[in-house]
Amino acid sequence: MSAHVFRTGMSGYRFGDGRTLLARASPARAGDQLAGLAARSAEERVAAQMCLAELPLAHFLDEPVVPYETDDVTRLILDGFDRAAFAPVSHLTVGDFRDWLLDHGTDGATIASLARGLTPEMVAAVSKIMRIQDMVLVARKVRVVTRFRNTLGLPGRLSARLQPNHPTDDARGIAASVLDGLLYGCGDAVIGINPATDNVGQVVRLLGMLDEIISTHEIPTQSCVLTHVTTTMEAIRRGAPVDLVFQSIGGTQAANESFGVTLAMLGEARDMARALGRGTVGSSVMYFDTGQGSALSADAHHGVDQQTIETRAYAVARAFDPLLVNSVVGFIGPEYLNGREILRAGAEDHFCGKLLGLPMGVDVCYTNHADADQDDVDTLLTLLGCAGVNYVMGVPGADDIMLSYQSTSFHDTLYLREVLGLRPAPEFEAWLQAHRVMDADARLLPASAEHPLLGLARP
Amino acid sequence: MKRVGRRAPTASDPWAHLREFTSARIALGRAGSSLPTRALLEFQLAHARARDAVHRVLDVDDFAARLAAEGLSCLTVHSAAADRDTFIARPDLGRVLDEASAARLDAWREQNGARDVALIVADGLSATAVESRAPELLRHVVGQLGALPCTLAPIVVAGQGRVALSDEIGQRLGARIAAIVLGERPGLSSPDSLGIYLTYAPRPGRSNAERNCISNVRPPEGLSYEVAAHRLRHLANEAMRRGLSGVSLKDEAPLLAGIDAPSRVAWRGDAPGD
């Protein structure tokens, strides 16, 4: 195909192919720099963005960024492409698409109806020429509602994953964190443990424990032990009470191979979990996490920038009707995303996922070798709340003692609900009120030493 | 306006006794919906310590002199990452030696010949952990490895080093085994934890799957120096006997509670000390 050429005054820029154009147009990222893909000057980046704005959306159908023949994610994207859904915007350039998304005449339902007619590359491209406020405005138009034992993603709602990790999977330690979270009004997205090991026996034990808590107290939520998909499948074979199947995924076949997963495996796991019939109001059983930079760290990026590859991972997720998807945006470390790059990456991931029709949450987080702190967390959390994020993480005191990183806390969830007037998922909200955790105004009630939930951590 | 009480109202949580079962920050109480001042500042202190640990620079000459004073002979080297900021942004540079260091190791080997085991200590992501804990750990390690029928090179003290720096150092010293002790990425509650990585037939390009890791060396909360050194001897002995290291060796080593890489860390491809 012909090269993309941009001329301005004295200098001219030539971008050999679409993949290079996308990478040069991508906002600054440590990981793209590390991979040698980033724009070599500030001017080159904007030149690439101007060139990208002129490109027809349909161009991405003709020139895949990763070859169709050798990559099953590309095949998934192109074989599943819905030409009829694409028709309303098929004549637009990337730049015109941005203007159309922002137009007051374009409502959320219209954008949502496009989802199967958009490829990740189209969505990543438009995000690269959008400011954060553009992505907030468009993302908040779109609601993606999913159901298992409650209803997630409704307007005016904000849910939280309760993340009660413990470095040795100690049952009472985990239970103590679970009750802490529930009494702070969190856990409606999922009560999800990252186990310390992938040992199947351990995973089965943790699943049984969470199932008992949820059924004893009739909590309208779901549980998950975030282990490898094959371990969850083995747990199902052993009769464990599995609500959701978790897996980390990436945007290329090679990235998924580095996680030890195939698309067929994900489909099989989804069918096994669905067959258990444990959902009460819906049957979305998949929980995926993703994150910019994972393909580079697995040497599986094919010369594609990390934000475009991340968006391709959402095409994998949407093929399996997930209940929950989140980017673990600051976890990977400063060599991929540093300081303020985490902020923009979080906004991009949420926006791109929503446009592709996913129930997006974000793990707003950072490690101690990144140049980030709690103020950065507050900033990204607040902007994601404005953008209509489905859920965030709830870690006791924001300090995950097993994964050694900082995420958002139960207090942070309360903050965001309070400042934006948001409430938990409706079924969970009713349960919190019935159990005297929260009042009708979604404010926490004073905790009583006799509260029945305190029994959770007794032997 | 009515004058507020001397202490502003905060709600405490009647489950503080459950902290006995977890070091998670539970039952923090609240001021409105937010953290009470004390809990807020305790978090900030922990984060400040972790950040300081990451940015602290190990004085390799001074540290080597400390080890020498305890009768442990040393060589000093530096990675190709010239300073801390470069080290953090460019993991690739922390995995290779700078030219002068490479030449120094080559000259040492030329003069003294190859040894079976290269023992390395590097700052990694926490110089604090190395300064406060490595001398005592190394004493135990040298004692344990000295009991094996193998020869030991002088301890190599490396500045701005990552795990894979041990591949180049081990190869240049002609070692059958490289073992590197280094500061792990600081957690909020653990700014001074050491990790040890063992690699059989070290050479550049080895993957983390070809190494064995002993993590969370941090008595009294984590692993003791005695247990860590004993485990390293066991792994080194098995690696030399079977001619390999990594996953297939790990399968047969006894599990120690709490030291297996958490799933989310593993899939990112990042070792805790890397």
XYZ file of C-alpha atoms in Angstrom:
733
model
C 0.000 0.000 0.000
C 1.036 3.621 -0.388
C 2.852 5.441 2.370
C 1.157 8.084 4.496
C 2.829 11.399 3.799
C 2.432 14.636 5.662
C 4.098 17.873 4.591
C 4.363 21.019 6.663
C 6.492 24.051 5.848
C 10.146 23.056 5.846
C 9.754 19.503 7.017
C 7.948 16.551 5.607
C 7.005 13.335 7.377
C 6.493 9.993 5.753
C 4.894 7.099 7.613
C 5.546 3.809 5.862
C 2.371 1.974 6.891
C -0.733 2.264 9.059
C 0.944 0.564 11.980
C 3.773 3.110 11.989
C 1.315 5.975 11.577
C -0.662 4.801 14.626
C 2.506 4.417 16.702
C 3.899 7.851 15.785
C 0.499 9.443 16.484
C 0.217 7.795 19.896
C 0.516 10.114 22.922
C 3.853 9.687 24.720
C 4.373 6.305 26.415
C 7.492 4.953 28.067
C 6.774 1.522 26.591
C 6.582 2.796 23.003
C 9.837 4.634 23.600
C 11.395 1.416 24.919
C 10.161 -0.476 21.847
C 11.524 2.206 19.501
C 8.034 2.931 18.121
C 7.297 6.377 19.525
C 7.406 9.619 17.546
C 10.946 10.963 17.460
C 9.894 14.558 18.043
C 6.865 16.405 19.383
C 6.240 17.794 15.902
C 6.362 14.349 14.306
C 3.702 13.160 16.758
C 1.294 15.924 15.789
C 2.113 15.487 12.092
C 1.156 11.832 12.474
C -2.044 12.799 14.277
C -2.942 15.211 11.455
C -2.248 12.496 8.915
C -4.302 10.010 10.929
C -7.248 12.429 11.137
C -7.426 12.420 7.315
C -7.447 8.620 7.059
C -10.814 6.973 6.263
C -12.024 4.639 9.041
C -12.475 1.960 6.389
C -8.724 1.951 5.758
C -8.212 -0.246 8.833
C -10.281 -2.997 7.208
C -7.848 -3.195 4.290
C -4.588 -3.019 6.224
C -4.525 -5.064 9.455
C -1.790 -3.972 11.874
C -0.977 -7.633 12.608
C -1.220 -10.140 9.695
C -4.529 -11.987 9.307
C -2.799 -15.231 8.333
C -0.679 -15.572 11.460
C -2.766 -13.959 14.193
C -6.082 -15.280 15.484
C -6.979 -11.971 17.143
C -6.834 -10.244 13.734
C -9.021 -13.031 12.341
C -11.469 -12.604 15.232
C -11.648 -8.862 14.528
C -12.114 -9.081 10.757
C -14.261 -12.235 10.562
C -16.640 -10.864 13.208
C -16.847 -7.406 11.638
C -20.477 -6.274 11.185
C -20.624 -4.251 7.966
C -24.256 -3.213 8.537
C -23.443 -1.791 11.972
C -20.505 0.110 10.439
C -22.610 1.568 7.589
C -23.689 4.818 9.333
C -20.039 5.928 9.763
C -18.361 4.029 6.928
C -17.764 7.211 4.917
C -16.041 9.110 7.756
C -12.394 9.868 8.296
C -10.885 9.392 11.759
C -11.099 13.153 12.342
C -14.732 13.374 11.216
C -15.539 10.383 13.409
C -14.247 12.308 16.459
C -16.475 15.288 15.612
C -19.460 13.004 15.055
C -18.978 11.235 18.400
C -18.918 14.589 20.201
C -21.926 16.015 18.325
C -24.987 16.677 20.512
C -27.076 14.888 17.922
C -25.176 11.641 18.496
C -26.602 9.891 21.524
C -25.381 6.903 23.527
C -27.757 4.404 21.949
C -26.529 5.360 18.480
C -22.909 4.941 19.519
C -23.671 1.637 21.239
C -25.352 0.301 18.089
C -22.049 0.776 16.217
C -19.997 -1.429 18.538
C -19.841 -4.569 16.364
C -19.132 -2.410 13.336
C -16.015 -0.842 14.823
C -12.588 -2.435 14.883
C -10.130 -1.827 17.729
C -7.812 -0.035 15.309
C -10.544 2.490 14.382
C -11.271 3.123 18.049
C -7.604 3.382 19.052
C -7.024 5.760 16.132
C -9.761 8.174 17.142
C -8.646 8.127 20.780
C -5.169 9.254 19.706
C -6.568 12.525 18.385
C -8.869 13.100 21.374
C -8.164 14.982 24.558
C -9.142 13.509 27.899
C -12.274 15.681 28.058
C -13.354 14.407 24.632
C -13.041 10.811 25.829
C -14.958 11.620 29.027
C -17.812 13.262 27.108
C -18.216 10.405 24.639
C -17.727 7.572 27.138
C -20.347 8.992 29.492
C -22.944 8.866 26.718
C -22.534 5.093 26.497
C -23.844 2.680 29.131
C -22.968 -0.995 28.961
C -25.201 -3.001 31.306
C -24.378 -6.587 32.313
C -25.973 -9.061 34.713
C -25.202 -12.152 36.766
C -26.647 -11.825 40.291
C -27.115 -8.077 40.037
C -27.278 -5.347 37.422
C -24.039 -3.516 36.713
C -23.403 -0.388 34.640
C -26.754 1.422 34.967
C -26.752 5.235 34.816
C -26.179 6.834 38.217
C -24.466 3.721 39.594
C -20.893 2.954 40.553
C -19.864 -0.544 41.611
C -16.710 -1.827 43.260
C -14.794 -5.064 43.150
C -13.977 -6.156 46.688
C -10.338 -7.341 46.545
C -9.547 -9.050 49.870
C -6.116 -10.482 49.006
C -3.838 -12.073 51.572
C -0.189 -13.148 51.043
C -0.805 -16.710 52.231
C -4.527 -16.984 51.344
C -5.314 -17.216 55.060
C -9.078 -17.794 55.355
C -9.638 -15.570 58.384
C -7.427 -12.826 56.959
C -9.446 -12.853 53.742
C -12.745 -12.927 55.646
C -11.646 -9.913 57.710
C -11.031 -7.911 54.518
C -14.332 -9.114 52.976
C -16.361 -7.890 55.924
C -14.421 -4.615 55.979
C -15.384 -4.052 52.340
C -19.017 -5.082 52.687
C -19.477 -2.795 55.688
C -18.045 0.014 53.548
C -20.653 -0.652 50.851
C -18.303 -2.360 48.376
C -18.391 -5.705 46.567
C -21.253 -5.307 44.097
C -19.074 -5.802 40.990
C -17.548 -8.974 42.420
C -15.822 -10.286 45.503
C -12.609 -11.355 43.799
C -9.467 -12.844 45.322
C -6.070 -12.943 43.610
C -4.776 -16.170 45.127
C -1.168 -16.480 46.281
C -0.696 -19.642 44.201
C -2.348 -21.364 41.247
C -2.745 -24.570 43.259
C -6.148 -26.107 42.351
C -6.925 -27.375 45.837
C -6.331 -23.936 47.265
C -8.508 -22.319 44.596
C -11.353 -24.764 45.295
C -11.114 -23.990 49.016
C -11.295 -20.224 48.400
C -14.256 -20.625 46.022
C -16.109 -22.614 48.670
C -15.410 -19.984 51.283
C -16.705 -17.095 49.131
C -19.753 -19.105 48.095
C -20.605 -19.727 51.716
C -20.324 -16.020 52.606
C -22.512 -14.990 49.660
C -25.174 -17.648 50.204
C -25.305 -17.409 54.024
C -25.877 -13.668 53.935
C -27.839 -13.731 50.661
C -25.614 -11.066 49.122
C -26.690 -10.137 45.586
C -23.221 -10.332 44.104
C -20.797 -12.830 42.534
C -17.467 -14.289 43.510
C -14.286 -14.987 41.590
C -10.863 -16.441 42.308
C -8.582 -14.794 39.761
C -6.506 -17.764 38.703
C -5.514 -19.093 35.291
C -8.477 -20.154 33.132
C -7.290 -23.773 33.070
C -7.187 -23.836 36.875
C -10.761 -22.536 37.024
C -11.855 -25.197 34.516
C -10.241 -27.858 36.692
C -12.024 -26.407 39.745
C -15.341 -26.689 37.888
C -14.561 -30.333 37.077
C -13.981 -30.892 40.774
C -17.430 -29.491 41.518
C -16.362 -26.098 42.895
C -18.992 -23.317 43.023
C -17.616 -21.107 40.219
C -19.542 -17.915 39.433
C -17.086 -16.140 37.129
C -14.132 -17.281 35.015
C -11.180 -14.881 35.143
C -8.370 -14.489 32.645
C -5.734 -11.892 31.737
C -5.763 -11.357 27.985
C -3.766 -9.469 25.364
C -4.239 -8.056 21.898
C -2.271 -10.549 19.816
C -2.204 -14.317 19.515
C 1.386 -14.303 20.767
C 0.456 -12.211 23.817
C -2.317 -14.660 24.676
C 0.077 -17.563 24.182
C 2.417 -15.912 26.695
C -0.489 -16.051 29.169
C -1.020 -19.697 28.243
C -4.469 -19.169 26.713
C -6.181 -19.688 23.369
C -9.506 -18.320 22.133
C -10.925 -21.838 22.073
C -9.970 -22.308 25.704
C -11.829 -19.127 26.701
C -14.939 -20.292 24.841
C -14.832 -23.684 26.501
C -14.436 -22.145 29.960
C -17.352 -19.769 29.354
C -19.597 -22.661 28.325
C -18.595 -24.695 31.379
C -19.357 -21.837 33.779
C -22.652 -21.024 32.041
C -23.712 -24.639 32.299
C -23.536 -24.338 36.092
C -26.466 -21.903 35.850
C -25.465 -19.961 38.953
C -26.545 -16.508 37.730
C -29.964 -15.282 38.896
C -30.616 -12.203 36.742
C -28.173 -12.881 33.897
C -25.583 -15.260 32.482
C -22.482 -13.182 31.732
C -19.774 -15.256 33.369
C -16.446 -13.895 32.122
C -14.100 -11.489 33.899
C -11.076 -10.217 31.922
C -8.185 -8.011 32.831
C -5.829 -6.269 30.446
C -3.174 -3.561 30.517
C -1.087 -1.494 28.121
C 2.439 -2.833 27.762
C 1.790 -6.516 28.407
C 2.399 -7.445 24.753
C 5.724 -5.614 24.758
C 6.811 -7.329 27.956
C 5.949 -10.657 26.291
C 7.757 -9.619 23.095
C 4.456 -10.087 21.260
C 3.643 -6.605 19.932
C 4.547 -6.968 16.213
C 5.759 -3.361 16.057
C 2.331 -2.022 17.086
C 2.073 0.674 19.770
C 0.898 -0.440 23.197
C -2.385 1.474 23.208
C -3.531 -0.036 19.891
C -2.570 -3.531 21.078
C -4.489 -2.922 24.320
C -7.590 -1.988 22.323
C -7.263 -5.217 20.339
C -7.487 -7.107 23.631
C -10.999 -5.656 23.998
C -11.971 -7.399 20.769
C -10.962 -10.658 22.452
C -13.019 -9.774 25.539
C -16.199 -8.865 23.646
C -16.292 -12.210 21.887
C -17.126 -13.860 25.214
C -19.915 -11.650 26.604
C -18.060 -10.574 29.769
C -19.680 -9.371 32.996
C -16.567 -7.366 33.866
C -13.520 -6.053 32.009
C -10.843 -3.868 33.518
C -7.524 -2.434 32.572
C -4.957 -2.731 35.386
C -3.586 0.542 34.197
C -0.648 1.335 36.476
C 0.426 -2.152 37.461
C 2.979 -2.890 34.791
C 5.570 -0.371 35.921
C 7.182 2.889 34.858
C 9.129 1.395 31.965
C 5.767 1.087 30.164
C 3.645 3.825 31.764
C 5.077 6.439 34.044
C 3.654 9.285 36.128
C 1.056 11.207 34.189
C 1.024 8.657 31.352
C -1.051 6.433 33.659
C -3.722 9.129 33.771
C -4.229 9.355 30.036
C -3.888 5.603 29.533
C -6.703 5.027 32.063
C -8.964 7.446 30.193
C -8.097 5.829 26.844
C -8.668 2.274 28.019
C -12.072 3.114 29.486
C -13.145 5.062 26.391
C -11.955 2.457 23.883
C -13.532 -0.420 25.819
C -16.880 1.377 26.081
C -16.892 2.191 22.359
C -16.358 -1.475 21.569
C -19.323 -2.358 23.801
C -17.547 -3.566 26.946
C -18.584 -3.192 30.603
C -15.442 -1.287 31.535
C -13.952 -0.919 34.950
C -10.463 0.354 35.695
C -7.958 -0.729 38.298
C -6.615 2.738 39.079
C -3.247 1.796 40.492
C 0.510 2.287 40.680
C 3.621 0.523 41.899
C 6.249 2.039 44.133
C 8.827 2.393 41.375
C 6.456 4.543 39.309
C 6.468 8.297 39.668
C 2.895 8.403 40.952
C 1.052 8.860 44.240
C -2.403 9.070 45.818
C -3.107 12.444 44.202
C -2.705 10.814 40.784
C -5.101 8.069 41.856
C -7.647 10.695 42.948
C -7.355 12.538 39.642
C -7.844 9.448 37.474
C -10.583 8.098 39.739
C -12.516 11.365 39.558
C -12.254 11.638 35.794
C -13.330 8.020 35.332
C -16.331 8.672 37.569
C -17.252 11.581 35.289
C -16.751 9.307 32.281
C -19.254 6.780 33.720
C -16.920 3.916 34.634
C -18.853 0.764 35.595
C -16.654 -0.188 38.542
C -13.362 0.356 40.303
C -11.350 -1.726 42.762
C -11.842 -1.745 46.506
C -8.716 -2.734 48.440
C -8.519 -2.187 52.224
C -6.707 1.115 52.719
C -5.593 1.044 49.028
C -2.667 -1.239 49.989
C -2.697 -4.689 48.386
C -0.504 -6.692 50.737
C -0.296 -9.663 48.363
C 0.381 -7.978 45.000
C 2.455 -5.153 46.550
C 0.847 -2.286 44.695
C -1.573 0.501 45.504
C -5.072 0.466 44.052
C -8.265 2.284 45.054
C -9.810 1.716 48.474
C -13.297 1.276 49.926
C -13.027 4.888 51.108
C -12.227 5.937 47.528
C -15.426 4.284 46.288
C -17.436 6.152 48.923
C -15.711 9.393 47.882
C -16.603 8.945 44.217
C -20.205 7.984 44.960
C -20.562 10.987 47.257
C -19.011 13.599 44.999
C -20.916 12.480 41.874
C -24.153 11.343 43.530
C -23.686 7.711 42.459
C -25.134 4.604 44.100
C -24.238 0.913 44.209
C -25.911 -1.602 41.862
C -29.649 -1.576 42.690
C -29.936 -5.119 44.111
C -26.805 -4.610 46.219
C -28.001 -1.196 47.378
C -31.267 -2.745 48.613
C -29.256 -5.407 50.478
C -26.986 -2.762 52.083
C -30.038 -0.844 53.284
C -31.780 -3.962 54.581
C -28.628 -4.848 56.522
C -28.272 -1.364 57.991
C -24.952 -0.671 56.279
C -26.164 2.273 54.214
C -29.093 4.681 54.543
C -31.565 5.766 51.860
C -29.211 8.602 50.848
C -26.390 6.101 50.220
C -24.479 7.290 53.308
C -22.849 4.745 55.595
C -24.628 4.179 58.889
C -22.609 3.963 62.114
C -21.281 0.414 62.410
C -22.499 -1.653 65.333
C -20.363 -4.161 67.201
C -23.365 -6.532 66.993
C -23.617 -6.422 63.212
C -24.298 -9.974 61.928
C -21.617 -9.618 59.220
C -18.949 -9.475 61.931
C -19.591 -13.197 62.299
C -17.793 -13.726 58.979
C -14.365 -13.763 60.570
C -15.233 -16.061 63.470
C -13.817 -19.571 63.156
C -21.242 28.827 64.475
C -20.973 26.430 67.335
C -17.434 25.725 68.431
C -16.375 22.166 67.519
C -15.016 19.813 70.124
C -11.277 19.548 70.714
C -11.205 16.355 68.681
C -13.203 16.336 65.480
C -15.634 13.424 65.129
C -14.392 10.318 63.379
C -16.227 7.005 63.266
C -14.193 4.027 64.430
C -14.930 0.511 63.198
C -15.851 -2.119 65.809
C -13.828 -4.830 64.041
C -10.311 -3.524 64.701
C -9.577 -6.777 66.585
C -9.596 -8.586 63.215
C -6.253 -6.987 62.358
C -4.867 -9.980 64.230
C -5.581 -12.060 61.103
C -4.235 -9.781 58.398
C -1.800 -6.940 57.837
C -4.311 -5.433 55.373
C -5.386 -1.897 56.304
C -8.817 -2.814 57.651
C -10.992 -1.029 60.247
C -9.387 2.332 59.499
C -12.497 4.269 60.546
C -13.624 7.357 58.702
C -14.133 11.098 58.819
C -17.312 11.492 56.785
C -16.567 9.044 53.967
C -12.841 9.686 54.064
C -9.764 8.404 55.851
C -9.162 9.784 59.349
C -6.035 11.969 59.498
C -3.946 9.397 61.284
C -4.633 6.596 58.788
C -3.995 9.011 55.917
C -0.591 10.051 57.227
C 0.425 6.489 58.109
C -0.189 5.530 54.492
C 1.819 8.523 53.266
C 4.714 7.537 55.537
C 4.731 3.981 54.200
C 4.673 5.234 50.619
C 7.442 7.743 51.329
C 9.656 4.978 52.730
C 8.992 2.766 49.719
C 9.818 5.619 47.335
C 12.995 6.467 49.219
C 14.026 2.815 49.057
C 13.530 2.759 45.275
C 15.543 5.937 44.711
C 18.331 5.347 47.180
C 21.638 4.757 45.416
C 23.878 1.951 46.630
C 27.468 3.090 47.179
C 29.122 -0.022 45.740
C 32.662 0.805 46.916
C 31.512 1.535 50.440
C 29.385 -1.607 50.507
C 32.246 -3.747 49.141
C 34.497 -2.304 51.873
C 31.933 -3.347 54.484
C 31.921 -6.896 53.144
C 35.740 -6.941 52.952
C 35.916 -5.861 56.585
C 33.960 -9.001 57.408
C 36.434 -11.132 55.498
C 34.410 -11.477 52.283
C 36.488 -10.604 49.214
C 34.733 -8.566 46.541
C 34.834 -7.175 43.010
C 32.772 -4.107 42.109
C 30.921 -3.519 38.842
C 28.281 -1.209 37.412
C 25.535 -1.845 34.884
C 25.138 0.208 31.710
C 22.404 2.274 33.442
C 24.333 5.358 34.491
C 21.897 6.648 37.115
C 18.713 5.771 38.972
C 16.272 7.390 36.548
C 17.854 5.580 33.598
C 17.802 2.340 35.574
C 14.049 2.615 36.155
C 13.142 3.687 32.608
C 15.503 1.283 30.810
C 15.391 -2.256 32.225
C 17.528 -3.413 29.278
C 20.484 -1.283 30.454
C 20.301 -2.668 33.990
C 20.830 -6.158 32.541
C 24.266 -5.532 30.947
C 27.602 -4.333 32.338
C 29.241 -1.083 31.361
C 32.477 -1.502 29.375
C 34.913 -0.876 32.213
C 33.164 -3.452 34.431
C 33.149 -6.067 31.675
C 36.885 -5.534 31.138
C 37.544 -5.791 34.895
C 35.784 -9.170 35.145
C 37.540 -10.484 32.020
C 40.902 -9.482 33.474
C 40.089 -11.149 36.796
C 39.204 -14.402 35.077
C 42.295 -14.248 32.863
C 44.436 -14.009 35.969
C 42.556 -16.363 38.295
C 40.681 -18.840 36.092
C 36.999 -19.835 36.123
C 35.006 -20.654 39.282
C 31.906 -22.823 39.739
C 29.707 -20.249 41.426
C 29.367 -16.499 40.800
C 27.725 -14.810 43.780
C 26.433 -11.321 43.056
C 24.753 -8.649 45.150
C 22.950 -5.776 43.408
C 20.753 -2.887 44.524
C 17.818 -3.920 42.310
C 14.776 -1.871 43.301
C 15.721 -1.387 46.955
C 19.212 -0.302 47.999
C 17.733 -0.007 51.490
C 17.149 -3.754 51.594
C 20.710 -4.467 50.422
C 22.369 -2.100 52.892
C 20.375 -3.279 55.886
C 20.103 -6.994 55.191
C 22.516 -8.269 52.549
C 25.697 -8.494 54.684
C 24.104 -10.911 57.117
C 22.375 -12.896 54.375
C 25.652 -13.159 52.424
C 27.473 -14.504 55.483
C 24.932 -17.318 55.676
C 25.032 -17.895 51.917
C 28.824 -18.087 51.767
C 28.770 -20.495 54.705
C 26.222 -22.760 53.016
C 27.776 -22.677 49.527
C 31.220 -23.240 51.070
C 29.955 -26.602 52.278
C 29.386 -27.745 48.676
C 32.191 -29.289 46.632
C 32.582 -26.240 44.395
C 34.704 -23.123 43.995
C 33.352 -19.668 44.696
C 34.364 -16.437 42.902
C 34.747 -13.261 44.959
C 31.375 -11.605 45.637
C 30.523 -9.201 42.818
C 28.899 -5.998 44.129
C 26.872 -4.432 41.292
C 25.366 -0.953 41.046
C 22.079 -0.304 39.135
C 21.649 -4.032 38.504
C 18.638 -6.143 37.553
C 18.271 -9.911 37.833
C 19.577 -10.683 34.350
C 22.842 -8.816 35.014
C 23.856 -12.066 36.683
C 23.811 -13.757 33.245
C 26.632 -11.614 31.885
C 28.607 -11.624 35.146
C 28.318 -15.389 35.483
C 29.371 -15.949 31.884
C 32.384 -13.643 32.106
C 33.551 -15.421 35.252
C 33.052 -18.778 33.534
C 30.669 -19.878 36.294
C 28.406 -22.932 36.141
C 25.951 -21.164 38.418
C 25.115 -17.520 39.038
C 23.253 -16.504 42.191
C 22.216 -12.885 42.599
C 20.912 -11.285 45.800
C 19.020 -8.059 45.212
C 16.471 -5.628 46.628
C 12.897 -6.470 45.604
C 10.373 -3.912 44.415
C 9.237 -2.318 47.677
C 5.695 -2.908 48.848
C 3.991 -0.413 51.106
C 4.505 -2.645 54.115
C 7.824 -4.154 52.993
C 10.367 -1.588 51.722
C 13.381 -3.777 52.556
C 12.835 -7.255 51.165
C 15.591 -9.258 49.411
C 15.244 -11.795 46.640
C 17.733 -14.405 45.392
C 17.756 -15.723 41.815
C 19.742 -18.749 40.739
C 20.623 -19.546 37.108
C 22.451 -22.603 35.786
C 24.875 -21.983 32.889
C 24.336 -18.215 32.979
C 24.597 -16.347 29.684
C 22.799 -13.299 28.241
C 19.358 -14.204 26.902
C 18.299 -16.518 29.733
C 14.599 -16.086 30.596
C 13.084 -15.868 34.063
C 11.546 -19.295 33.496
C 15.119 -20.661 33.530
C 15.774 -19.299 37.015
C 14.805 -20.291 40.531
C 13.708 -17.582 42.913
C 13.796 -17.279 46.673
C 11.645 -14.275 47.466
C 10.657 -12.199 50.487
C 13.860 -12.642 52.520
C 12.975 -10.268 55.316
C 13.085 -11.608 58.875
C 11.164 -11.665 61.085
C 8.030 -11.062 58.908
C 9.394 -12.892 55.844
C 11.898 -15.660 55.242
C 14.875 -15.946 57.632
C 18.494 -15.709 56.411
C 19.157 -19.282 57.567
C 16.249 -20.756 55.627
C 17.017 -18.684 52.529
C 20.706 -19.716 52.513
C 19.843 -23.354 53.145
C 17.365 -23.342 50.308
C 19.900 -21.750 47.986
C 22.423 -24.467 48.781
C 19.799 -27.103 48.018
C 18.944 -25.465 44.685
C 22.607 -24.923 43.734
C 23.468 -28.514 44.516
C 20.528 -29.867 42.522
C 21.207 -27.479 39.619
C 24.835 -28.684 39.346
C 23.864 -32.319 39.744
C 21.112 -32.196 37.112
C 22.625 -29.546 34.853
C 19.618 -27.226 34.775
C 17.663 -24.586 36.673
C 14.190 -23.096 36.429
C 10.749 -24.613 36.241
C 11.767 -28.268 36.199
C 13.957 -27.785 39.258
C 11.304 -25.792 41.098
C 8.778 -28.602 40.768
C 10.738 -30.763 43.158
C 11.747 -28.126 45.686
C 9.601 -27.973 48.813
C 7.084 -25.122 48.744
C 7.510 -22.312 51.203
C 4.323 -20.516 52.191
C 3.847 -17.121 50.631
C 6.814 -17.010 48.288
C 5.288 -18.177 45.040
C 4.886 -15.415 42.505
C 1.329 -14.077 42.636
C -0.626 -14.757 39.453
C -0.964 -11.121 38.430
C 2.747 -10.555 38.858
C 3.639 -13.661 36.925
C 1.614 -12.827 33.847
C 3.205 -9.415 33.549
C 6.481 -11.232 33.128
C 8.069 -9.227 35.913
C 9.976 -10.943 38.644
C 9.506 -9.157 41.995
C 13.147 -8.097 41.986
C 13.266 -7.265 38.330
